């Protein structure tokens, strides 16, 4: 059976740890030697495109990237036919899509592994980079606490699954106007992760080892940006909030960031910020995921 990585809970805890170990290998086997990986982006990307293309290169392969508008997913041809076509040329496929259901259709039709490069529900490669960063910064994750502040979105779902499966206490602070969706709560609970939900950030960060932010307006929600800036007032991560957490707390953000919206410039550009370590780890995460999908996964 071909395995795919559409969300962190496609992996068991042991598989996640195996993938992380592969990501941490300094000189992995060049398992893509002479082969390609097809990458399709329906949304903009800086980190994901560059880190994935470089990961393919480091494994001896060749990435071929196209934008969604070039191939016309479900307009020029169906997502299924695109998956079947890319499977003729490539050892793996990566897709960034709006609707999560679309990448599920790609995976169902592909005969090679498919990795989710972000959908409206999930961002698993980001979460793997986040746990690589947390391990580097905190050592063991068991019993440590991470607090996500802001919009309960795709990044939160994958982060909560990954950190919770590795034994962290996971908290989220979001306004009552943007509650954690029931489906997300159910999915996280089904993985055995107990997400603690707060409606104000200060109590949520007390004693946290890491505080995490993402944008308030995700790609595709741009028309809601003004309303969202209003809705998330009071949820900016600033130096006072870091102080409420404690002196050793680190700050994480998947990027891109909007300074003085979800995070103050003083925090993201300050001494507690580890956002560039996270960005670096995106490449290691992509390499680990490809290695696991191509060689490590039980079939
Ligand atoms: N963090 C992240 O996925 O960045 P990009 O959208 O630039 O790829
Ligand atoms: N939640 C953001 C993450 C960007 C990396 C979005 O989906 O746009």
Short mmCIF file of C-alpha atoms and ligand atoms in Angstrom, two decimals:
data_model
loop_
_atom_site.label_atom_id
_atom_site.label_comp_id
_atom_site.label_asym_id
_atom_site.label_seq_id
_atom_site.Cartn_x
_atom_site.Cartn_y
_atom_site.Cartn_z
CA UNK A 1 0.00 0.00 0.00
CA UNK A 2 1.35 3.44 -0.93
CA UNK A 3 1.58 5.64 2.16
CA UNK A 4 0.90 9.37 2.09
CA UNK A 5 1.49 12.25 4.51
CA UNK A 6 -1.59 14.47 4.40
CA UNK A 7 -1.72 15.16 8.14
CA UNK A 8 0.37 14.22 11.18
CA UNK A 9 -2.17 11.65 12.33
CA UNK A 10 -1.47 9.61 9.19
CA UNK A 11 1.53 8.54 11.30
CA UNK A 12 1.60 6.54 14.50
CA UNK A 13 3.71 7.98 17.31
CA UNK A 14 6.52 5.54 16.45
CA UNK A 15 6.33 6.48 12.77
CA UNK A 16 6.52 10.18 13.68
CA UNK A 17 9.62 9.48 15.77
CA UNK A 18 11.14 7.47 12.90
CA UNK A 19 10.46 10.32 10.46
CA UNK A 20 12.06 12.80 12.89
CA UNK A 21 15.13 10.56 13.20
CA UNK A 22 15.40 10.50 9.39
CA UNK A 23 15.06 14.30 9.30
CA UNK A 24 17.90 14.58 11.81
CA UNK A 25 20.27 12.35 9.75
CA UNK A 26 23.18 14.57 8.68
CA UNK A 27 24.05 12.53 5.55
CA UNK A 28 20.99 10.58 4.41
CA UNK A 29 21.04 8.07 1.55
CA UNK A 30 20.40 9.76 -1.80
CA UNK A 31 17.22 7.78 -2.27
CA UNK A 32 15.94 10.00 -5.10
CA UNK A 33 19.02 9.56 -7.28
CA UNK A 34 17.91 10.15 -10.87
CA UNK A 35 14.25 10.53 -9.91
CA UNK A 36 11.85 13.46 -9.70
CA UNK A 37 9.32 14.94 -7.29
CA UNK A 38 6.34 16.84 -8.76
CA UNK A 39 5.26 19.88 -6.73
CA UNK A 40 1.97 21.72 -7.35
CA UNK A 41 1.11 24.99 -5.59
CA UNK A 42 -2.42 26.44 -5.65
CA UNK A 43 -1.33 29.15 -3.15
CA UNK A 44 1.77 31.33 -2.73
CA UNK A 45 4.81 29.91 -0.92
CA UNK A 46 8.34 30.93 -0.02
CA UNK A 47 9.56 28.49 2.66
CA UNK A 48 7.70 25.39 1.55
CA UNK A 49 8.73 25.63 -2.08
CA UNK A 50 12.38 26.38 -1.37
CA UNK A 51 12.80 23.92 1.50
CA UNK A 52 11.09 21.09 -0.39
CA UNK A 53 12.98 21.72 -3.62
CA UNK A 54 16.27 21.77 -1.69
CA UNK A 55 15.34 18.60 0.20
CA UNK A 56 14.69 16.82 -3.11
CA UNK A 57 18.06 18.04 -4.39
CA UNK A 58 19.83 16.83 -1.22
CA UNK A 59 18.34 13.36 -1.77
CA UNK A 60 19.75 13.29 -5.32
CA UNK A 61 16.45 14.02 -7.07
CA UNK A 62 15.03 16.74 -9.29
CA UNK A 63 12.01 18.84 -8.25
CA UNK A 64 9.56 20.05 -10.90
CA UNK A 65 7.30 22.81 -9.56
CA UNK A 66 4.15 24.11 -11.22
CA UNK A 67 1.54 26.60 -10.05
CA UNK A 68 -2.08 25.45 -9.77
CA UNK A 69 -3.19 27.98 -12.39
CA UNK A 70 -0.74 26.52 -14.93
CA UNK A 71 -2.21 23.02 -14.68
CA UNK A 72 -5.80 24.08 -13.94
CA UNK A 73 -6.74 21.63 -11.21
CA UNK A 74 -10.33 20.52 -11.94
CA UNK A 75 -10.63 23.04 -14.79
CA UNK A 76 -8.04 21.97 -17.37
CA UNK A 77 -8.15 18.40 -16.04
CA UNK A 78 -9.23 16.64 -12.89
CA UNK A 79 -7.12 16.39 -9.76
CA UNK A 80 -7.18 12.61 -10.28
CA UNK A 81 -5.76 12.84 -13.83
CA UNK A 82 -3.06 15.24 -12.63
CA UNK A 83 -2.12 12.73 -9.91
CA UNK A 84 -2.01 9.83 -12.41
CA UNK A 85 0.11 11.88 -14.84
CA UNK A 86 2.63 13.03 -12.23
CA UNK A 87 2.88 9.42 -11.01
CA UNK A 88 4.25 8.50 -14.49
CA UNK A 89 7.31 10.73 -14.05
CA UNK A 90 7.94 11.17 -10.35
CA UNK A 91 8.82 9.18 -7.25
CA UNK A 92 6.57 11.41 -5.11
CA UNK A 93 4.09 14.29 -5.39
CA UNK A 94 3.71 17.36 -3.16
CA UNK A 95 0.63 19.60 -3.27
CA UNK A 96 -0.42 22.87 -1.66
CA UNK A 97 -4.17 23.25 -2.07
CA UNK A 98 -7.10 25.26 -0.74
CA UNK A 99 -9.54 22.41 0.00
CA UNK A 100 -8.10 19.51 1.94
CA UNK A 101 -10.47 17.20 0.03
CA UNK A 102 -8.55 17.97 -3.14
CA UNK A 103 -5.27 16.54 -1.82
CA UNK A 104 -7.18 13.50 -0.56
CA UNK A 105 -8.38 12.97 -4.15
CA UNK A 106 -4.82 13.38 -5.46
CA UNK A 107 -3.58 10.79 -2.96
CA UNK A 108 -6.39 8.36 -3.80
CA UNK A 109 -5.52 8.46 -7.52
CA UNK A 110 -1.69 8.63 -7.29
CA UNK A 111 0.47 5.51 -7.46
CA UNK A 112 3.34 7.28 -5.64
CA UNK A 113 3.44 8.87 -2.16
CA UNK A 114 1.74 12.27 -1.79
CA UNK A 115 2.79 14.86 0.79
CA UNK A 116 0.63 17.79 1.87
CA UNK A 117 2.47 21.09 1.44
CA UNK A 118 -0.43 22.92 3.24
CA UNK A 119 -4.18 22.74 2.86
CA UNK A 120 -6.97 24.65 4.58
CA UNK A 121 -6.94 21.94 7.30
CA UNK A 122 -3.33 20.88 7.78
CA UNK A 123 0.33 21.83 7.48
CA UNK A 124 2.23 18.69 8.51
CA UNK A 125 5.71 19.60 7.22
CA UNK A 126 5.53 22.81 9.26
CA UNK A 127 4.65 20.82 12.39
CA UNK A 128 7.57 18.45 11.82
CA UNK A 129 9.91 21.44 11.53
CA UNK A 130 8.35 22.82 14.72
CA UNK A 131 9.02 19.66 16.72
CA UNK A 132 12.58 19.51 15.36
CA UNK A 133 13.04 23.06 16.66
CA UNK A 134 11.43 22.30 20.02
CA UNK A 135 13.67 19.23 20.47
CA UNK A 136 16.76 21.30 19.69
CA UNK A 137 15.72 24.03 22.11
CA UNK A 138 14.11 22.08 24.96
CA UNK A 139 15.59 18.59 24.70
CA UNK A 140 12.94 16.04 25.65
CA UNK A 141 9.38 17.19 24.93
CA UNK A 142 7.53 14.91 27.37
CA UNK A 143 5.67 17.07 29.93
CA UNK A 144 6.70 20.39 28.36
CA UNK A 145 4.02 22.95 27.47
CA UNK A 146 3.33 24.77 24.22
CA UNK A 147 0.70 27.52 23.88
CA UNK A 148 -0.64 28.55 20.48
CA UNK A 149 -2.18 32.03 20.50
CA UNK A 150 -4.54 33.24 17.76
CA UNK A 151 -6.51 31.73 14.90
CA UNK A 152 -7.36 28.03 15.35
CA UNK A 153 -6.31 27.08 11.82
CA UNK A 154 -4.40 24.52 9.74
CA UNK A 155 -1.10 25.26 11.51
CA UNK A 156 -2.67 24.74 14.94
CA UNK A 157 -4.19 21.38 13.97
CA UNK A 158 -0.88 19.91 12.76
CA UNK A 159 1.10 21.50 15.61
CA UNK A 160 -1.28 20.18 18.28
CA UNK A 161 -1.19 16.67 16.79
CA UNK A 162 2.61 16.57 16.50
CA UNK A 163 3.48 18.11 19.85
CA UNK A 164 0.70 16.26 21.68
CA UNK A 165 1.68 12.89 20.18
CA UNK A 166 5.21 13.53 21.47
CA UNK A 167 3.94 14.11 25.01
CA UNK A 168 3.68 17.89 25.25
CA UNK A 169 0.84 19.68 27.04
CA UNK A 170 -0.91 21.65 24.30
CA UNK A 171 -2.90 24.83 24.94
CA UNK A 172 -4.65 27.23 22.60
CA UNK A 173 -5.90 30.75 23.28
CA UNK A 174 -8.44 32.08 20.80
CA UNK A 175 -11.30 34.62 20.98
CA UNK A 176 -14.86 33.38 21.48
CA UNK A 177 -15.65 34.72 17.98
CA UNK A 178 -13.14 32.22 16.48
CA UNK A 179 -13.49 29.01 18.52
CA UNK A 180 -11.59 25.83 17.74
CA UNK A 181 -13.77 24.01 15.16
CA UNK A 182 -15.53 20.91 16.51
CA UNK A 183 -14.04 18.74 13.75
CA UNK A 184 -10.53 19.84 14.75
CA UNK A 185 -11.23 19.19 18.44
CA UNK A 186 -12.53 15.71 17.59
CA UNK A 187 -9.57 14.90 15.36
CA UNK A 188 -7.02 16.03 17.95
CA UNK A 189 -8.83 14.11 20.71
CA UNK A 190 -8.95 10.99 18.51
CA UNK A 191 -5.14 11.02 18.51
CA UNK A 192 -5.12 10.94 22.30
CA UNK A 193 -4.09 14.59 22.61
CA UNK A 194 -5.82 16.68 25.30
CA UNK A 195 -5.99 20.22 23.91
CA UNK A 196 -6.65 22.83 26.61
CA UNK A 197 -8.68 25.77 25.27
CA UNK A 198 -8.55 29.32 26.72
CA UNK A 199 -10.35 32.48 25.59
CA UNK A 200 -7.62 34.88 26.80
CA UNK A 201 -3.88 34.54 26.21
CA UNK A 202 -2.43 35.48 29.62
CA UNK A 203 -3.64 32.43 31.58
CA UNK A 204 -2.86 30.19 28.60
CA UNK A 205 0.84 31.09 28.52
CA UNK A 206 1.53 30.78 32.27
CA UNK A 207 4.42 28.33 32.67
CA UNK A 208 4.64 27.61 28.93
CA UNK A 209 7.98 26.53 27.45
CA UNK A 210 7.02 27.79 23.98
CA UNK A 211 4.51 30.28 22.59
CA UNK A 212 3.43 29.91 18.96
CA UNK A 213 1.82 32.39 16.58
CA UNK A 214 0.46 32.27 13.04
CA UNK A 215 -1.20 34.99 10.97
CA UNK A 216 -4.75 35.98 11.83
CA UNK A 217 -5.73 35.92 8.14
CA UNK A 218 -4.70 32.79 6.26
CA UNK A 219 -4.29 32.51 2.49
CA UNK A 220 -7.75 32.59 0.95
CA UNK A 221 -9.29 34.69 3.77
CA UNK A 222 -7.95 38.06 2.60
CA UNK A 223 -11.44 39.62 2.31
CA UNK A 224 -11.91 39.03 6.07
CA UNK A 225 -8.62 40.73 7.05
CA UNK A 226 -10.12 43.94 8.50
CA UNK A 227 -12.74 42.06 10.54
CA UNK A 228 -10.13 39.57 11.74
CA UNK A 229 -7.77 42.33 12.92
CA UNK A 230 -10.69 43.55 15.03
CA UNK A 231 -11.66 40.04 16.25
CA UNK A 232 -8.14 39.15 17.37
CA UNK A 233 -7.45 42.40 19.23
CA UNK A 234 -5.82 41.51 22.55
CA UNK A 235 -4.17 38.38 21.11
CA UNK A 236 -0.93 40.03 19.97
CA UNK A 237 2.10 38.27 21.45
CA UNK A 238 4.16 41.04 23.01
CA UNK A 239 6.92 41.26 25.62
CA UNK A 240 4.38 41.45 28.48
CA UNK A 241 2.90 38.12 27.35
CA UNK A 242 6.36 36.53 27.20
CA UNK A 243 6.95 37.76 30.75
CA UNK A 244 3.68 36.16 31.83
CA UNK A 245 5.03 32.85 30.54
CA UNK A 246 8.41 32.94 32.27
CA UNK A 247 12.05 33.86 31.62
CA UNK A 248 13.01 30.87 29.44
CA UNK A 249 10.02 30.75 27.11
CA UNK A 250 10.80 30.63 23.39
CA UNK A 251 8.72 32.16 20.61
CA UNK A 252 7.83 30.27 17.43
CA UNK A 253 6.03 31.39 14.25
CA UNK A 254 5.61 29.43 11.02
CA UNK A 255 6.00 32.65 8.96
CA UNK A 256 5.12 34.71 7.02
CA UNK A 257 4.60 37.12 9.94
CA UNK A 258 2.77 40.42 10.28
CA UNK A 259 4.68 42.48 12.82
CA UNK A 260 2.46 44.27 15.33
CA UNK A 261 -0.57 42.16 14.42
CA UNK A 262 -0.17 38.61 15.81
CA UNK A 263 3.31 39.37 17.23
CA UNK A 264 5.18 42.52 18.20
CA UNK A 265 8.39 43.34 16.34
CA UNK A 266 10.22 43.28 19.68
CA UNK A 267 9.24 39.63 20.23
CA UNK A 268 9.78 38.19 16.77
CA UNK A 269 13.06 40.05 16.35
CA UNK A 270 14.09 39.59 19.99
CA UNK A 271 16.21 37.12 21.97
CA UNK A 272 13.44 34.59 22.70
CA UNK A 273 12.53 34.16 19.01
CA UNK A 274 13.52 30.92 17.25
CA UNK A 275 11.72 31.59 13.97
CA UNK A 276 14.85 31.29 11.79
CA UNK A 277 15.72 27.94 13.39
CA UNK A 278 12.18 26.85 12.49
CA UNK A 279 12.56 28.07 8.91
CA UNK A 280 15.86 26.18 8.62
CA UNK A 281 14.19 23.04 9.95
CA UNK A 282 11.60 23.15 7.17
CA UNK A 283 14.26 21.73 4.83
CA UNK A 284 15.19 18.96 7.26
CA UNK A 285 11.51 18.18 7.81
CA UNK A 286 10.87 17.89 4.06
CA UNK A 287 13.91 15.61 3.67
CA UNK A 288 12.76 13.42 6.56
CA UNK A 289 9.24 13.17 5.17
CA UNK A 290 10.46 12.17 1.71
CA UNK A 291 12.90 9.64 3.17
CA UNK A 292 10.14 8.15 5.32
CA UNK A 293 7.60 8.01 2.48
CA UNK A 294 10.07 6.49 0.02
CA UNK A 295 11.98 4.13 2.29
CA UNK A 296 10.76 4.13 5.88
CA UNK A 297 7.02 3.63 5.63
CA UNK A 298 5.48 0.25 6.32
CA UNK A 299 3.43 -0.75 3.27
N1 LIG B 1 5.53 28.49 6.68
C1 LIG B 1 5.22 28.33 5.38
O1 LIG B 1 4.61 27.33 4.95
O2 LIG B 1 5.68 29.33 4.58
P1 LIG B 1 5.30 29.50 3.03
O3 LIG B 1 3.83 29.74 2.94
O4 LIG B 1 6.11 30.68 2.56
O5 LIG B 1 5.68 28.24 2.30
N1 LIG B 2 -2.30 29.61 8.30
C1 LIG B 2 -1.47 30.13 7.24
C2 LIG B 2 -0.14 29.43 7.25
C3 LIG B 2 0.86 29.96 6.27
C4 LIG B 2 2.13 29.18 6.27
C5 LIG B 2 -2.18 29.99 5.92
O1 LIG B 2 -2.82 28.95 5.69
O2 LIG B 2 -2.10 30.91 5.10
#
